[in-house]
mmCIF file of C-alpha atoms in Angstrom:
data_model
loop_
_atom_site.group_PDB
_atom_site.id
_atom_site.type_symbol
_atom_site.label_atom_id
_atom_site.label_comp_id
_atom_site.label_asym_id
_atom_site.label_seq_id
_atom_site.Cartn_x
_atom_site.Cartn_y
_atom_site.Cartn_z
ATOM 1 C CA UNK O 1 -16.017 -36.216 -3.859
ATOM 2 C CA UNK O 2 -17.288 -32.102 -3.254
ATOM 3 C CA UNK O 3 -20.613 -32.014 -4.604
ATOM 4 C CA UNK O 4 -21.510 -28.448 -6.827
ATOM 5 C CA UNK O 5 -24.144 -27.342 -3.885
ATOM 6 C CA UNK O 6 -21.844 -27.995 -1.504
ATOM 7 C CA UNK O 7 -19.602 -25.555 -3.350
ATOM 8 C CA UNK O 8 -22.428 -23.081 -4.127
ATOM 9 C CA UNK O 9 -23.505 -23.219 -0.520
ATOM 10 C CA UNK O 10 -19.464 -22.411 0.576
ATOM 11 C CA UNK O 11 -19.512 -19.537 -2.208
ATOM 12 C CA UNK O 12 -22.769 -17.964 -0.949
ATOM 13 C CA UNK O 13 -21.697 -18.434 2.970
ATOM 14 C CA UNK O 14 -18.676 -16.956 2.124
ATOM 15 C CA UNK O 15 -20.599 -14.024 -0.076
ATOM 16 C CA UNK O 16 -22.755 -13.031 3.012
ATOM 17 C CA UNK O 17 -20.139 -13.422 5.822
ATOM 18 C CA UNK O 18 -18.414 -10.738 4.066
ATOM 19 C CA UNK O 19 -21.768 -8.638 3.643
ATOM 20 C CA UNK O 20 -22.559 -9.050 7.035
ATOM 21 C CA UNK O 21 -18.682 -7.621 8.398
ATOM 22 C CA UNK O 22 -19.032 -5.008 6.029
ATOM 23 C CA UNK O 23 -22.391 -3.882 7.435
ATOM 24 C CA UNK O 24 -21.287 -4.082 10.745
ATOM 25 C CA UNK O 25 -17.901 -2.205 10.327
ATOM 26 C CA UNK O 26 -19.971 0.564 8.742
ATOM 27 C CA UNK O 27 -22.132 0.710 11.802
ATOM 28 C CA UNK O 28 -19.069 0.763 14.513
ATOM 29 C CA UNK O 29 -17.545 3.435 11.999
ATOM 30 C CA UNK O 30 -20.756 5.526 12.216
ATOM 31 C CA UNK O 31 -21.037 4.773 15.937
ATOM 32 C CA UNK O 32 -17.189 5.911 16.516
ATOM 33 C CA UNK O 33 -16.118 7.985 13.864
ATOM 34 C CA UNK O 34 -16.156 12.010 13.443
ATOM 35 C CA UNK O 35 -15.143 14.334 10.607
ATOM 36 C CA UNK O 36 -11.437 15.256 10.735
ATOM 37 C CA UNK O 37 -10.707 18.947 11.119
ATOM 38 C CA UNK O 38 -7.371 20.181 11.269
ATOM 39 C CA UNK O 39 -6.370 23.236 9.041
ATOM 40 C CA UNK O 40 -3.037 21.800 8.601
ATOM 41 C CA UNK O 41 -3.886 18.544 7.653
ATOM 42 C CA UNK O 42 -6.609 19.832 4.993
ATOM 43 C CA UNK O 43 -3.809 21.910 3.191
ATOM 44 C CA UNK O 44 -1.732 19.006 2.612
ATOM 45 C CA UNK O 45 -4.579 16.742 1.690
ATOM 46 C CA UNK O 46 -5.845 19.399 -0.558
ATOM 47 C CA UNK O 47 -3.072 19.247 -2.541
ATOM 48 C CA UNK O 48 -3.793 15.609 -3.259
ATOM 49 C CA UNK O 49 -7.532 16.852 -4.047
ATOM 50 C CA UNK O 50 -6.116 19.291 -6.422
ATOM 51 C CA UNK O 51 -4.047 16.174 -8.697
ATOM 52 C CA UNK O 52 -7.344 14.045 -8.231
ATOM 53 C CA UNK O 53 -9.621 17.234 -9.586
ATOM 54 C CA UNK O 54 -11.994 16.982 -6.246
ATOM 55 C CA UNK O 55 -12.951 19.560 -4.156
ATOM 56 C CA UNK O 56 -11.656 18.016 -0.781
ATOM 57 C CA UNK O 57 -10.534 14.772 0.453
ATOM 58 C CA UNK O 58 -12.751 13.074 3.214
ATOM 59 C CA UNK O 59 -11.022 12.184 6.551
ATOM 60 C CA UNK O 60 -12.788 10.883 9.333
ATOM 61 C CA UNK O 61 -11.281 10.173 12.921
ATOM 62 C CA UNK O 62 -12.125 6.706 14.034
ATOM 63 C CA UNK O 63 -12.055 7.136 17.872
ATOM 64 C CA UNK O 64 -9.372 4.369 18.723
ATOM 65 C CA UNK O 65 -5.911 4.427 19.981
ATOM 66 C CA UNK O 66 -4.170 1.905 17.765
ATOM 67 C CA UNK O 67 -2.182 3.371 14.883
ATOM 68 C CA UNK O 68 -3.989 2.604 11.815
ATOM 69 C CA UNK O 69 -5.651 4.180 8.434
ATOM 70 C CA UNK O 70 -8.836 2.343 6.928
ATOM 71 C CA UNK O 71 -10.459 2.357 3.709
ATOM 72 C CA UNK O 72 -13.719 0.999 4.294
ATOM 73 C CA UNK O 73 -16.159 -0.956 2.343
ATOM 74 C CA UNK O 74 -18.078 2.191 1.454
ATOM 75 C CA UNK O 75 -15.407 4.109 0.144
ATOM 76 C CA UNK O 76 -14.828 6.479 3.184
ATOM 77 C CA UNK O 77 -11.375 7.084 4.524
ATOM 78 C CA UNK O 78 -10.192 6.749 8.625
ATOM 79 C CA UNK O 79 -7.488 7.687 10.492
ATOM 80 C CA UNK O 80 -7.568 6.623 13.917
ATOM 81 C CA UNK O 81 -7.149 8.667 17.129
ATOM 82 C CA UNK O 82 -3.850 7.201 18.224
ATOM 83 C CA UNK O 83 -2.769 7.802 14.616
ATOM 84 C CA UNK O 84 -3.735 11.329 15.121
ATOM 85 C CA UNK O 85 -2.125 11.497 18.660
ATOM 86 C CA UNK O 86 1.229 10.802 17.111
ATOM 87 C CA UNK O 87 0.845 13.374 15.056
ATOM 88 C CA UNK O 88 0.049 15.861 17.491
ATOM 89 C CA UNK O 89 2.878 14.489 19.505
ATOM 90 C CA UNK O 90 5.023 15.295 16.434
ATOM 91 C CA UNK O 91 6.274 12.032 15.983
ATOM 92 C CA UNK O 92 4.253 11.604 12.460
ATOM 93 C CA UNK O 93 4.397 14.460 10.007
ATOM 94 C CA UNK O 94 1.068 15.936 8.290
ATOM 95 C CA UNK O 95 3.128 14.428 5.177
ATOM 96 C CA UNK O 96 3.653 11.146 6.444
ATOM 97 C CA UNK O 97 -0.272 11.152 7.244
ATOM 98 C CA UNK O 98 -1.022 12.144 3.775
ATOM 99 C CA UNK O 99 1.092 9.259 2.195
ATOM 100 C CA UNK O 100 -1.572 7.254 4.825
ATOM 101 C CA UNK O 101 -4.488 8.678 3.345
ATOM 102 C CA UNK O 102 -2.608 8.813 -0.315
ATOM 103 C CA UNK O 103 -2.562 4.572 0.035
ATOM 104 C CA UNK O 104 -6.198 4.311 1.556
ATOM 105 C CA UNK O 105 -7.604 6.245 -1.580
ATOM 106 C CA UNK O 106 -5.539 3.688 -3.609
ATOM 107 C CA UNK O 107 -7.356 0.875 -2.103
ATOM 108 C CA UNK O 108 -10.967 2.565 -2.852
ATOM 109 C CA UNK O 109 -9.835 3.778 -6.657
ATOM 110 C CA UNK O 110 -8.245 0.187 -7.672
ATOM 111 C CA UNK O 111 -11.455 -1.579 -6.134
ATOM 112 C CA UNK O 112 -9.723 -3.759 -3.621
ATOM 113 C CA UNK O 113 -12.887 -4.066 -1.628
ATOM 114 C CA UNK O 114 -14.802 -5.519 -4.607
ATOM 115 C CA UNK O 115 -12.159 -7.592 -5.297
ATOM 116 C CA UNK O 116 -11.597 -8.957 -1.607
ATOM 117 C CA UNK O 117 -15.617 -9.873 -1.995
ATOM 118 C CA UNK O 118 -14.901 -12.354 -4.679
ATOM 119 C CA UNK O 119 -11.812 -13.517 -3.070
ATOM 120 C CA UNK O 120 -13.424 -13.994 0.039
ATOM 121 C CA UNK O 121 -15.937 -16.378 -1.461
ATOM 122 C CA UNK O 122 -13.748 -18.086 -3.518
ATOM 123 C CA UNK O 123 -11.472 -18.777 -0.639
ATOM 124 C CA UNK O 124 -14.199 -20.360 1.207
ATOM 125 C CA UNK O 125 -15.039 -22.768 -1.735
ATOM 126 C CA UNK O 126 -11.382 -23.700 -1.699
ATOM 127 C CA UNK O 127 -11.278 -24.536 1.938
ATOM 128 C CA UNK O 128 -14.388 -26.763 1.832
ATOM 129 C CA UNK O 129 -13.113 -28.584 -1.227
ATOM 130 C CA UNK O 130 -9.372 -29.165 0.757
ATOM 131 C CA UNK O 131 -11.156 -29.990 3.827
ATOM 132 C CA UNK O 132 -13.128 -32.803 1.935
ATOM 133 C CA UNK O 133 -9.975 -34.076 -0.231
ATOM 134 C CA UNK O 134 -7.378 -33.556 3.006
ATOM 135 C CA UNK O 135 -10.077 -34.903 5.428
ATOM 136 C CA UNK O 136 -9.895 -38.470 3.992
ATOM 137 C CA UNK O 137 -6.287 -38.519 2.896
ATOM 138 C CA UNK O 138 -4.650 -37.372 6.378
ATOM 139 C CA UNK O 139 -7.808 -37.762 8.958
ATOM 140 C CA UNK O 140 -7.965 -35.651 12.072
ATOM 141 C CA UNK O 141 -5.320 -32.848 10.590
ATOM 142 C CA UNK O 142 -7.057 -32.265 7.057
ATOM 143 C CA UNK O 143 -9.059 -29.621 7.925
ATOM 144 C CA UNK O 144 -6.337 -27.988 9.950
ATOM 145 C CA UNK O 145 -4.388 -28.343 6.809
ATOM 146 C CA UNK O 146 -6.846 -27.001 4.311
ATOM 147 C CA UNK O 147 -7.867 -23.887 6.622
ATOM 148 C CA UNK O 148 -3.759 -22.955 6.930
ATOM 149 C CA UNK O 149 -3.407 -23.211 2.992
ATOM 150 C CA UNK O 150 -6.338 -20.845 2.721
ATOM 151 C CA UNK O 151 -5.285 -18.717 5.012
ATOM 152 C CA UNK O 152 -1.697 -18.612 3.322
ATOM 153 C CA UNK O 153 -3.687 -17.678 -0.091
ATOM 154 C CA UNK O 154 -6.126 -14.865 1.616
ATOM 155 C CA UNK O 155 -2.484 -13.513 3.067
ATOM 156 C CA UNK O 156 -0.698 -13.331 -0.257
ATOM 157 C CA UNK O 157 -3.910 -11.799 -2.327
ATOM 158 C CA UNK O 158 -3.660 -9.261 0.895
ATOM 159 C CA UNK O 159 -0.270 -8.447 0.721
ATOM 160 C CA UNK O 160 -0.242 -8.000 -3.286
ATOM 161 C CA UNK O 161 -3.358 -5.078 -2.784
ATOM 162 C CA UNK O 162 -0.914 -3.048 -0.212
ATOM 163 C CA UNK O 163 1.814 -3.151 -2.671
ATOM 164 C CA UNK O 164 -0.726 -1.748 -5.405
ATOM 165 C CA UNK O 165 -2.097 0.827 -2.663
ATOM 166 C CA UNK O 166 1.357 1.846 -2.117
ATOM 167 C CA UNK O 167 2.097 2.379 -5.923
ATOM 168 C CA UNK O 168 -0.760 4.172 -6.341
ATOM 169 C CA UNK O 169 0.158 6.127 -2.950
ATOM 170 C CA UNK O 170 3.432 7.050 -4.407
ATOM 171 C CA UNK O 171 2.447 8.061 -7.799
ATOM 172 C CA UNK O 172 -0.448 10.604 -6.019
ATOM 173 C CA UNK O 173 2.271 12.099 -3.857
ATOM 174 C CA UNK O 174 4.595 12.569 -6.492
ATOM 175 C CA UNK O 175 2.239 14.385 -8.592
ATOM 176 C CA UNK O 176 0.869 16.519 -5.913
ATOM 177 C CA UNK O 177 4.609 17.520 -4.966
ATOM 178 C CA UNK O 178 4.617 15.714 -1.350
ATOM 179 C CA UNK O 179 7.378 13.419 -2.668
ATOM 180 C CA UNK O 180 8.072 9.806 -1.649
ATOM 181 C CA UNK O 181 10.223 10.553 1.489
ATOM 182 C CA UNK O 182 7.243 10.991 3.553
ATOM 183 C CA UNK O 183 5.944 7.612 2.378
ATOM 184 C CA UNK O 184 9.097 5.582 3.151
ATOM 185 C CA UNK O 185 10.123 7.472 6.482
ATOM 186 C CA UNK O 186 6.674 6.514 7.928
ATOM 187 C CA UNK O 187 7.390 2.605 7.037
ATOM 188 C CA UNK O 188 10.696 2.960 8.620
ATOM 189 C CA UNK O 189 9.160 4.236 12.159
ATOM 190 C CA UNK O 190 5.636 2.125 11.475
ATOM 191 C CA UNK O 191 6.986 -0.513 13.799
ATOM 192 C CA UNK O 192 7.651 1.590 16.593
ATOM 193 C CA UNK O 193 4.372 3.643 15.841
ATOM 194 C CA UNK O 194 2.396 0.618 16.358
ATOM 195 C CA UNK O 195 4.232 -0.946 18.964
ATOM 196 C CA UNK O 196 5.223 -4.320 16.877
ATOM 197 C CA UNK O 197 9.039 -3.239 16.559
ATOM 198 C CA UNK O 198 9.159 -5.537 13.433
ATOM 199 C CA UNK O 199 8.204 -8.728 15.533
ATOM 200 C CA UNK O 200 5.402 -10.918 13.821
ATOM 201 C CA UNK O 201 3.899 -13.473 12.043
ATOM 202 C CA UNK O 202 6.573 -14.825 9.192
ATOM 203 C CA UNK O 203 5.966 -12.638 6.457
ATOM 204 C CA UNK O 204 4.176 -15.391 3.876
ATOM 205 C CA UNK O 205 1.396 -15.208 6.544
ATOM 206 C CA UNK O 206 0.960 -11.693 7.267
ATOM 207 C CA UNK O 207 -1.713 -10.008 5.561
ATOM 208 C CA UNK O 208 0.707 -6.796 5.077
ATOM 209 C CA UNK O 209 3.976 -6.895 3.487
ATOM 210 C CA UNK O 210 7.164 -6.162 5.865
ATOM 211 C CA UNK O 211 8.002 -2.212 5.930
ATOM 212 C CA UNK O 212 11.529 -2.838 4.486
ATOM 213 C CA UNK O 213 10.109 -4.678 1.385
ATOM 214 C CA UNK O 214 7.410 -1.826 1.101
ATOM 215 C CA UNK O 215 10.261 0.563 1.129
ATOM 216 C CA UNK O 216 11.860 -1.313 -1.885
ATOM 217 C CA UNK O 217 9.292 -1.734 -4.166
ATOM 218 C CA UNK O 218 9.179 2.278 -3.890
ATOM 219 C CA UNK O 219 12.324 2.901 -4.524
ATOM 220 C CA UNK O 220 12.071 0.420 -7.210
ATOM 221 C CA UNK O 221 9.675 2.799 -8.659
ATOM 222 C CA UNK O 222 11.554 5.835 -7.773
ATOM 223 C CA UNK O 223 14.124 4.785 -9.727
ATOM 224 C CA UNK O 224 12.469 3.739 -12.979
ATOM 225 C CA UNK O 225 10.354 7.173 -12.885
ATOM 226 C CA UNK O 226 14.040 9.037 -12.676
ATOM 227 C CA UNK O 227 15.079 7.205 -15.635
ATOM 228 C CA UNK O 228 15.271 10.215 -18.741
ATOM 229 C CA UNK O 229 13.067 9.165 -21.309
ATOM 230 C CA UNK O 230 14.585 8.330 -24.769
ATOM 231 C CA UNK O 231 13.274 9.806 -27.819
ATOM 232 C CA UNK O 232 11.388 7.456 -29.672
ATOM 233 C CA UNK O 233 12.980 6.163 -33.511
ATOM 234 C CA UNK O 234 12.487 8.234 -36.219
#
């Protein structure tokens, strides 16, 4: 039987590990990032800033080659140099990059970093409980099964965050007049841009949903928003 002190220790360990990871990420980003300075991108991002009623959306460039966007736990938004190189090469449009920034703004505005802090600590406790129980029932593989189940739970929660950030981005893109096509077109080419080509782990283990599923979710929102509103009964 798992005792309460062991659970509290697991939760505390998860909390400290997450905080350490966030601290290490901040140091890494501070050392390897520069402010984005591109007039065309600034103008497109400015349309979203107007909707959000802020002076500007500050974006930083993470000086690494992989194509990615990131919302740091401290609320800063990053695009990688690799992503910007694709933009300069004409493989990605300014509006498509705006959809990435809108998605990362969604993570910040919806408090996903704080949610992950809580979830990560809880998942660590679940892992300890499952490892203790399954270790007795199936010695030798119980710990492995517990880790696998915990990873599946974490991946599902992460995919939920991605869908929520996509929906936030969709609303912001529509309100700013950019529209949803850049968001969808970026997902269509994402596999080629990242070199994944759609090949990877099974969907239930991936921390991000499949691009086609994300496009379908965006189109469902688009269909719902385009429906005419009925006047309320008198």
